[in-house]
Coordinates of N, CA and C in Angstrom, one line a residue:
M1 N 145.8 123.9 88.3 CA 146.2 123.9 89.7 C 145.0 124.3 90.5
L2 N 144.7 123.5 91.6 CA 143.7 123.9 92.5 C 144.2 124.9 93.5
T3 N 143.4 126.0 93.6 CA 143.8 127.1 94.5 C 142.8 127.2 95.6
T4 N 143.3 127.3 96.8 CA 142.3 127.4 97.9 C 142.8 128.4 99.0
R5 N 141.9 129.0 99.6 CA 142.2 130.1 100.6 C 142.4 129.5 102.0
V6 N 143.4 129.9 102.7 CA 143.6 129.5 104.1 C 143.9 130.8 104.9
C7 N 143.1 131.0 105.9 CA 143.2 132.2 106.7 C 144.0 131.9 108.0
I8 N 144.8 132.8 108.4 CA 145.6 132.7 109.7 C 145.2 133.8 110.6
V9 N 144.6 133.5 111.7 CA 144.0 134.6 112.5 C 144.4 134.4 114.0
G10 N 144.1 135.4 114.8 CA 144.4 135.3 116.2 C 144.8 136.7 116.7
P11 N 145.0 136.8 118.0 CA 145.3 138.1 118.7 C 146.6 138.7 118.1
K12 N 146.7 140.0 118.3 CA 147.9 140.7 117.9 C 149.1 140.3 118.7
G13 N 150.2 140.0 118.0 CA 151.5 139.7 118.7 C 151.8 138.3 118.9
V14 N 150.9 137.4 118.4 CA 151.1 135.9 118.7 C 152.1 135.3 117.7
G15 N 152.4 136.0 116.6 CA 153.3 135.4 115.6 C 152.7 135.0 114.3
K16 N 151.5 135.5 114.0 CA 150.8 135.1 112.7 C 151.6 135.4 111.5
T17 N 152.1 136.6 111.4 CA 152.9 137.0 110.2 C 154.2 136.3 110.1
S18 N 154.8 136.0 111.2 CA 156.1 135.2 111.2 C 155.8 133.8 110.7
I19 N 154.7 133.2 111.1 CA 154.3 131.8 110.7 C 154.0 131.8 109.2
A20 N 153.3 132.8 108.7 CA 153.0 132.9 107.3 C 154.2 133.0 106.5
A21 N 155.1 133.9 106.9 CA 156.4 134.1 106.2 C 157.3 132.8 106.2
R22 N 157.3 132.1 107.3 CA 158.0 130.9 107.4 C 157.5 129.8 106.5
I23 N 156.2 129.7 106.4 CA 155.6 128.8 105.4 C 156.0 129.2 104.0
D24 N 155.9 130.4 103.8 CA 156.1 131.0 102.4 C 157.6 130.9 102.0
D25 N 158.5 130.8 103.0 CA 159.9 130.8 102.7 C 160.4 132.0 102.0
A26 N 159.9 133.2 102.4 CA 160.2 134.4 101.8 C 160.3 135.5 102.8
A27 N 161.1 136.5 102.5 CA 161.2 137.7 103.4 C 159.9 138.3 103.6
L28 N 159.6 139.0 104.7 CA 158.3 139.6 104.9 C 158.1 140.7 103.9
S29 N 159.1 141.3 103.4 CA 159.0 142.4 102.5 C 158.5 141.9 101.1
S30 N 158.6 140.7 100.8 CA 158.2 140.1 99.5 C 156.8 139.7 99.5
S31 N 156.1 139.7 100.6 CA 154.7 139.4 100.7 C 153.9 140.6 100.3
Q32 N 152.6 140.3 99.9 CA 151.8 141.4 99.5 C 150.9 141.9 100.6
T33 N 151.0 143.1 101.0 CA 150.1 143.7 102.1 C 149.0 144.5 101.5
R34 N 147.8 144.1 101.9 CA 146.6 144.8 101.4 C 146.2 146.0 102.4
P35 N 145.5 147.0 101.8 CA 145.1 148.1 102.6 C 144.4 147.8 104.0
S36 N 143.7 146.7 104.0 CA 143.0 146.3 105.2 C 143.9 145.8 106.3
G37 N 145.2 145.6 106.0 CA 146.1 145.1 107.0 C 146.4 143.6 106.9
T38 N 145.7 143.0 105.9 CA 145.9 141.6 105.7 C 147.0 141.3 104.7
T39 N 147.9 140.4 105.1 CA 149.1 140.1 104.3 C 148.8 138.8 103.6
F40 N 149.2 138.7 102.3 CA 148.9 137.6 101.5 C 150.2 136.9 101.1
V41 N 150.3 135.6 101.3 CA 151.5 134.8 100.9 C 150.9 133.5 100.3
S42 N 151.7 132.8 99.6 CA 151.2 131.6 98.9 C 152.2 130.4 99.0
C43 N 151.7 129.2 98.9 CA 152.6 128.0 99.0 C 152.1 127.0 98.0
N44 N 152.9 126.5 97.2 CA 152.6 125.4 96.2 C 152.8 124.1 96.8
V45 N 151.9 123.2 96.7 CA 152.0 121.8 97.1 C 151.9 120.9 95.9
L46 N 152.9 120.1 95.7 CA 152.9 119.1 94.6 C 152.6 117.7 95.1
F47 N 151.5 117.2 94.6 CA 151.1 115.8 95.0 C 151.0 115.0 93.8
R48 N 152.1 114.3 93.4 CA 152.1 113.6 92.2 C 151.6 114.4 91.1
E49 N 150.5 114.0 90.4 CA 150.0 114.8 89.3 C 149.2 116.0 89.7
K50 N 149.0 116.1 91.0 CA 148.1 117.2 91.5 C 148.9 118.4 92.1
S51 N 148.5 119.6 91.8 CA 149.1 120.8 92.3 C 148.1 121.5 93.1
L52 N 148.5 122.0 94.3 CA 147.6 122.7 95.1 C 148.3 124.0 95.6
N53 N 147.6 125.1 95.3 CA 148.2 126.4 95.7 C 147.4 126.9 97.0
L54 N 148.1 127.0 98.1 CA 147.5 127.5 99.3 C 147.7 129.1 99.3
E55 N 146.6 129.8 99.2 CA 146.6 131.2 99.4 C 146.4 131.6 100.9
I56 N 147.5 131.9 101.5 CA 147.4 132.1 103.0 C 147.2 133.6 103.3
L57 N 146.1 133.9 103.9 CA 145.8 135.3 104.3 C 146.1 135.5 105.7
D58 N 147.0 136.3 106.0 CA 147.4 136.7 107.4 C 146.5 137.9 107.8
V59 N 145.4 137.6 108.5 CA 144.4 138.6 108.9 C 144.9 139.3 110.2
S60 N 144.9 140.6 110.1 CA 145.4 141.5 111.2 C 144.6 141.2 112.5
G61 N 145.4 141.2 113.6 CA 144.8 141.0 114.9 C 144.4 142.2 115.6
E62 N 144.6 143.4 115.0 CA 144.3 144.7 115.6 C 142.8 144.8 115.7
E63 N 142.3 145.3 116.8 CA 140.9 145.4 117.1 C 140.2 146.3 116.1
K64 N 140.8 147.4 115.6 CA 140.2 148.3 114.7 C 140.0 147.6 113.3
L65 N 140.7 146.5 113.0 CA 140.5 145.9 111.7 C 139.8 144.5 111.8
R66 N 139.4 144.1 113.0 CA 138.7 142.9 113.2 C 137.4 142.8 112.4
C67 N 136.7 143.9 112.2 CA 135.5 143.9 111.5 C 135.6 143.4 110.1
M68 N 136.8 143.5 109.5 CA 137.1 143.1 108.2 C 137.3 141.6 108.0
A69 N 137.7 141.0 109.1 CA 138.0 139.5 109.1 C 137.0 138.6 108.5
P70 N 135.7 138.7 108.9 CA 134.7 137.8 108.3 C 134.6 137.8 106.8
I71 N 135.0 138.9 106.2 CA 135.0 139.0 104.7 C 135.9 137.9 104.1
Y72 N 137.1 137.7 104.8 CA 138.1 136.8 104.3 C 137.8 135.3 104.6
Y73 N 136.9 135.1 105.6 CA 136.6 133.8 106.0 C 135.7 133.0 105.0
R74 N 134.9 133.8 104.3 CA 133.8 133.2 103.5 C 134.2 132.2 102.5
E75 N 135.4 132.4 101.9 CA 135.8 131.4 100.9 C 137.0 130.5 101.4
A76 N 137.3 130.6 102.7 CA 138.4 129.8 103.2 C 138.0 128.4 103.4
K77 N 138.9 127.5 103.0 CA 138.7 126.1 103.3 C 139.4 125.6 104.5
A78 N 140.2 126.5 105.0 CA 140.9 126.1 106.3 C 141.3 127.4 107.0
A79 N 141.3 127.4 108.3 CA 141.6 128.5 109.1 C 142.6 128.1 110.2
M80 N 143.7 128.8 110.3 CA 144.7 128.5 111.4 C 144.5 129.6 112.5
C81 N 144.1 129.2 113.7 CA 143.8 130.2 114.7 C 145.0 130.1 115.7
V82 N 145.8 131.2 115.8 CA 147.0 131.1 116.6 C 146.9 131.8 117.9
F83 N 147.6 131.2 118.9 CA 147.8 131.8 120.2 C 149.2 131.6 120.6
D84 N 149.6 132.3 121.7 CA 151.0 132.3 122.2 C 151.0 131.4 123.4
L85 N 151.8 130.3 123.3 CA 151.9 129.4 124.4 C 152.5 130.0 125.7
T86 N 153.1 131.1 125.5 CA 153.7 131.8 126.7 C 152.7 132.9 127.3
S87 N 151.5 133.0 126.7 CA 150.6 133.9 127.1 C 149.2 133.3 127.3
E88 N 148.8 133.1 128.5 CA 147.5 132.4 128.8 C 146.4 133.3 128.3
K89 N 146.6 134.6 128.3 CA 145.6 135.6 127.9 C 145.2 135.4 126.4
T90 N 146.2 135.1 125.6 CA 145.9 134.9 124.2 C 145.1 133.6 124.0
F91 N 145.4 132.6 124.8 CA 144.7 131.3 124.7 C 143.2 131.5 125.1
H92 N 142.9 132.3 126.1 CA 141.6 132.5 126.5 C 140.8 133.4 125.6
S93 N 141.5 134.0 124.7 CA 140.8 134.9 123.7 C 140.5 134.1 122.4
L94 N 140.9 132.9 122.3 CA 140.7 132.1 121.0 C 139.2 132.0 120.7
H95 N 138.3 131.9 121.7 CA 136.9 131.6 121.4 C 136.3 132.7 120.5
R96 N 136.8 134.0 120.6 CA 136.2 135.1 119.8 C 136.5 134.8 118.3
W97 N 137.7 134.4 118.1 CA 138.1 134.1 116.7 C 137.4 132.9 116.1
I98 N 137.4 131.9 116.9 CA 136.8 130.6 116.5 C 135.3 130.8 116.2
D99 N 134.6 131.6 117.1 CA 133.2 131.9 116.9 C 132.9 132.6 115.6
S100 N 133.8 133.6 115.3 CA 133.7 134.4 114.1 C 133.9 133.5 112.9
I101 N 134.9 132.6 112.9 CA 135.1 131.7 111.8 C 133.9 130.8 111.6
R102 N 133.4 130.2 112.7 CA 132.2 129.3 112.6 C 131.0 130.0 112.0
N103 N 130.9 131.3 112.3 CA 129.7 132.0 111.9 C 129.8 132.5 110.5
N104 N 131.0 132.6 109.9 CA 131.2 133.3 108.6 C 131.8 132.4 107.6
A105 N 132.5 131.4 108.0 CA 133.3 130.5 107.0 C 132.4 129.4 106.4
R106 N 132.9 128.7 105.4 CA 132.2 127.6 104.8 C 132.0 126.5 105.9
E107 N 130.9 125.7 105.6 CA 130.6 124.7 106.6 C 131.8 123.6 106.6
D108 N 132.5 123.5 105.5 CA 133.5 122.5 105.4 C 134.9 123.0 105.8
C109 N 134.9 124.2 106.3 CA 136.2 124.9 106.6 C 136.9 124.1 107.7
Q110 N 138.2 123.7 107.5 CA 139.0 123.0 108.5 C 139.5 124.0 109.5
L111 N 139.3 123.7 110.8 CA 139.8 124.6 111.8 C 141.0 124.0 112.5
I112 N 142.1 124.7 112.5 CA 143.4 124.3 113.1 C 143.8 125.3 114.1
I113 N 144.1 124.9 115.3 CA 144.6 125.7 116.4 C 146.1 125.6 116.5
L114 N 146.8 126.7 116.4 CA 148.3 126.6 116.6 C 148.7 127.3 117.8
G115 N 149.5 126.5 118.6 CA 150.2 127.1 119.8 C 151.6 127.5 119.4
N116 N 151.8 128.8 119.2 CA 153.1 129.2 118.7 C 154.1 129.5 119.9
K117 N 155.4 129.5 119.6 CA 156.5 129.8 120.5 C 156.8 128.6 121.4
V118 N 156.6 127.4 120.8 CA 157.0 126.2 121.6 C 158.4 126.1 121.9
D119 N 159.2 126.9 121.2 CA 160.7 127.0 121.5 C 161.0 127.7 122.8
L120 N 160.0 128.4 123.4 CA 160.2 129.1 124.6 C 159.6 128.3 125.8
E121 N 160.0 127.1 125.9 CA 159.4 126.1 126.9 C 159.5 126.6 128.3
D122 N 160.5 127.3 128.7 CA 160.7 127.8 130.0 C 159.6 128.9 130.4
L123 N 159.0 129.5 129.4 CA 158.1 130.6 129.6 C 156.6 130.1 129.3
R124 N 156.5 128.8 129.1 CA 155.1 128.3 128.8 C 154.1 128.6 129.9
Q125 N 152.9 129.0 129.5 CA 151.8 129.2 130.4 C 150.6 128.3 130.1
V126 N 150.6 127.7 128.9 CA 149.5 126.8 128.5 C 150.1 125.4 128.2
T127 N 149.6 124.4 128.9 CA 150.1 123.1 128.7 C 149.5 122.5 127.4
K128 N 150.2 121.5 126.8 CA 149.7 120.9 125.6 C 148.4 120.2 125.9
E129 N 148.3 119.5 127.0 CA 147.1 118.8 127.4 C 145.9 119.8 127.4
T130 N 146.0 121.0 128.0 CA 145.0 121.9 128.1 C 144.5 122.4 126.7
A131 N 145.5 122.7 125.8 CA 145.2 123.1 124.5 C 144.5 122.0 123.7
E132 N 145.0 120.8 123.8 CA 144.4 119.7 123.0 C 143.0 119.5 123.5
K133 N 142.7 119.6 124.8 CA 141.3 119.4 125.3 C 140.4 120.5 124.7
Y134 N 140.9 121.7 124.7 CA 140.1 122.8 124.1 C 139.9 122.6 122.6
A135 N 140.9 122.2 121.9 CA 140.7 121.9 120.5 C 139.7 120.9 120.2
V136 N 139.6 119.8 120.9 CA 138.6 118.8 120.8 C 137.2 119.4 121.0
S137 N 137.1 120.2 122.0 CA 135.8 120.8 122.3 C 135.3 121.8 121.2
A138 N 136.3 122.4 120.5 CA 136.0 123.3 119.5 C 135.9 122.7 118.1
G139 N 136.1 121.4 118.0 CA 136.1 120.7 116.7 C 137.2 121.0 115.9
A140 N 138.4 121.2 116.5 CA 139.6 121.6 115.8 C 140.7 120.6 116.0
T141 N 141.8 120.8 115.2 CA 143.0 120.0 115.4 C 144.1 120.9 115.9
F142 N 144.9 120.4 116.9 CA 145.8 121.3 117.5 C 147.3 120.9 117.2
F143 N 148.1 121.9 116.9 CA 149.5 121.7 116.7 C 150.3 122.7 117.5
E144 N 151.4 122.3 118.1 CA 152.4 123.2 118.7 C 153.5 123.5 117.6
V145 N 153.8 124.8 117.5 CA 154.7 125.2 116.4 C 155.7 126.3 116.9
S146 N 156.7 126.6 116.1 CA 157.6 127.7 116.4 C 157.9 128.4 115.1
A147 N 157.5 129.7 115.0 CA 157.8 130.4 113.8 C 159.3 130.7 113.7
V148 N 160.0 130.6 114.9 CA 161.5 130.9 114.9 C 162.3 129.7 114.4
T149 N 162.0 128.5 114.8 CA 162.7 127.3 114.4 C 162.0 126.6 113.3
G150 N 160.8 126.8 113.1 CA 160.0 126.1 112.0 C 159.4 124.8 112.5
V151 N 159.7 124.4 113.8 CA 159.1 123.2 114.3 C 157.6 123.1 114.2
G152 N 157.1 122.0 113.7 CA 155.7 121.7 113.6 C 155.0 122.3 112.4
L153 N 155.6 123.3 111.7 CA 154.9 123.9 110.6 C 154.8 123.0 109.4
L154 N 155.7 122.1 109.1 CA 155.6 121.2 108.0 C 154.4 120.3 108.2
N155 N 154.2 119.8 109.4 CA 153.1 118.9 109.7 C 151.8 119.7 109.5
V156 N 151.8 121.0 109.8 CA 150.5 121.7 109.6 C 150.2 121.8 108.1
V157 N 151.2 122.1 107.3 CA 151.0 122.2 105.9 C 150.5 120.9 105.3
I158 N 151.2 119.8 105.7 CA 150.8 118.5 105.3 C 149.3 118.2 105.7
Y159 N 149.0 118.5 106.9 CA 147.6 118.2 107.4 C 146.6 119.0 106.6
I160 N 146.8 120.3 106.4 CA 145.8 121.1 105.7 C 145.7 120.6 104.2
S161 N 146.9 120.4 103.6 CA 146.9 120.0 102.2 C 146.1 118.7 102.0
K162 N 146.4 117.7 102.9 CA 145.8 116.4 102.8 C 144.3 116.5 102.9
Q163 N 143.8 117.3 103.9 CA 142.4 117.5 104.1 C 141.7 118.1 102.9
I164 N 142.3 119.1 102.4 CA 141.7 119.8 101.2 C 141.7 118.9 100.0
L165 N 142.8 118.2 99.7 CA 142.8 117.3 98.6 C 141.9 116.1 98.7
C166 N 141.7 115.6 99.9 CA 140.8 114.5 100.1 C 139.3 114.9 100.0
S167 N 139.0 116.2 100.4 CA 137.6 116.6 100.4 C 137.2 117.3 99.1
S168 N 138.2 117.7 98.3 CA 138.0 118.4 97.0 C 137.3 117.5 96.0
D169 N 136.4 118.1 95.2 CA 135.8 117.3 94.1 C 136.9 117.0 93.1
C170 N 137.9 117.8 93.0 CA 139.0 117.6 92.0 C 139.9 116.5 92.4
S171 N 139.8 115.9 93.6 CA 140.7 114.9 94.1 C 140.0 113.6 94.2
S172 N 138.9 113.3 93.5 CA 138.1 112.1 93.7 C 139.0 110.9 93.3
S173 N 139.8 111.0 92.3 CA 140.6 109.9 91.9 C 141.6 109.6 92.9
Y174 N 142.2 110.6 93.6 CA 143.1 110.3 94.7 C 142.4 109.7 95.9
A175 N 141.2 110.1 96.2 CA 140.5 109.6 97.3 C 140.2 108.1 97.1
A176 N 139.9 107.7 95.8 CA 139.6 106.3 95.5 C 140.8 105.4 95.6
K177 N 142.0 106.0 95.4 CA 143.2 105.2 95.4 C 144.1 105.3 96.6
R178 N 143.8 106.2 97.5 CA 144.7 106.5 98.6 C 144.9 105.4 99.6
S179 N 143.9 104.4 99.6 CA 144.1 103.3 100.5 C 145.1 102.2 100.0
I180 N 145.4 102.3 98.7 CA 146.3 101.3 98.1 C 147.6 101.8 97.5
I181 N 147.7 103.1 97.4 CA 148.9 103.7 96.8 C 149.6 104.5 97.8
S182 N 150.9 104.3 98.0 CA 151.8 105.1 98.8 C 152.3 106.3 98.0
N183 N 151.9 107.5 98.4 CA 152.3 108.7 97.7 C 153.2 109.6 98.6
S184 N 153.8 110.6 97.9 CA 154.7 111.5 98.7 C 154.3 112.9 98.3
I185 N 154.7 113.9 99.1 CA 154.3 115.2 99.0 C 155.5 116.1 99.2
E186 N 155.6 117.2 98.4 CA 156.7 118.1 98.6 C 156.2 119.5 98.3
Y187 N 156.9 120.5 98.9 CA 156.5 121.9 98.8 C 157.5 122.8 98.2
I188 N 157.1 123.7 97.3 CA 158.0 124.6 96.7 C 157.5 126.0 96.8
S189 N 158.3 126.9 97.2 CA 157.9 128.3 97.3 C 157.7 128.8 95.9
P190 N 156.6 129.4 95.6 CA 156.3 129.8 94.2 C 157.3 130.9 93.8
K191 N 157.8 131.7 94.7 CA 158.7 132.8 94.4 C 160.1 132.3 94.0
K192 N 160.4 131.1 94.5 CA 161.7 130.5 94.2 C 161.5 129.3 93.3
E193 N 160.4 129.1 92.6 CA 160.1 127.9 91.9 C 161.1 127.6 90.8
E194 N 161.6 128.6 90.2 CA 162.5 128.4 89.1 C 163.8 127.9 89.6
K195 N 164.1 128.1 90.9 CA 165.4 127.6 91.4 C 165.1 126.3 92.3
K196 N 163.8 126.0 92.4 CA 163.4 124.8 93.1 C 163.9 124.8 94.6
R197 N 163.8 126.0 95.2 CA 164.2 126.2 96.6 C 163.0 125.8 97.4
R198 N 163.3 125.2 98.6 CA 162.3 124.7 99.5 C 162.3 125.5 100.7
F199 N 161.4 125.2 101.7 CA 161.3 125.9 102.9 C 162.7 126.0 103.6
S200 N 162.8 127.0 104.5 CA 164.1 127.2 105.2 C 164.3 126.2 106.3
F201 N 163.1 125.7 106.8 CA 163.3 124.7 107.8 C 163.4 123.3 107.2
P202 N 164.0 122.3 107.9 CA 164.3 121.0 107.2 C 163.0 120.4 106.6
I203 N 163.1 119.9 105.4 CA 162.0 119.3 104.7 C 162.5 118.1 103.9
R204 N 161.6 117.2 103.8 CA 162.0 116.0 103.0 C 160.7 115.4 102.4
R205 N 160.8 114.5 101.4 CA 159.7 113.9 100.9 C 159.1 112.9 101.9
L206 N 157.8 113.0 102.1 CA 157.2 112.2 103.1 C 156.0 111.4 102.5
S207 N 155.9 110.2 103.1 CA 154.7 109.4 102.7 C 153.5 109.7 103.5
L208 N 152.4 109.9 102.8 CA 151.2 110.2 103.5 C 150.5 108.9 103.9
K209 N 150.1 108.8 105.2 CA 149.4 107.7 105.7 C 147.9 107.9 105.7
T210 N 147.2 106.9 105.3 CA 145.7 107.0 105.3 C 145.2 106.7 106.6

């Protein structure tokens, strides 16, 4: 199984831990918390004969622990930078996290910007158009999500997994065939693997388009 690190970063209080737990389909108490304040969860992706394990590191947004963050970026193949759609202040602070990722992560690290709390539309302070424009300027891909309802998170996992599998040396056979073969992808929480339980938000087998 190919194992790869994915960091989830952003200001304190934007919902990073809730997003990580939602993806992991596990209670927060079942995740592993490290002394540095970083929470570790994992997600297994099954892609026909290929298995991908996403090690998701929820990096603390507390100022006193920010100095530790670059250590976790170095081996990350993807980074999810989260802000709160109901807080313009968190949106304007994204550049600090993105700059740190760019300066410390691998050159091929995929950058994804997540606007969390899309379920609180009445409280929105950052428009989708504004966030998308910023993501383009930062060389990132933008998704609106909700850690409460799970909206958008499946698409995020699909996007990250597809990018990693397509760029990995271990996936050369897939890359050669992806233009002619229609494949599907499913996700199983490793903690519930023996019961074959899936994410708590609606999920189904999906065809990946090239």
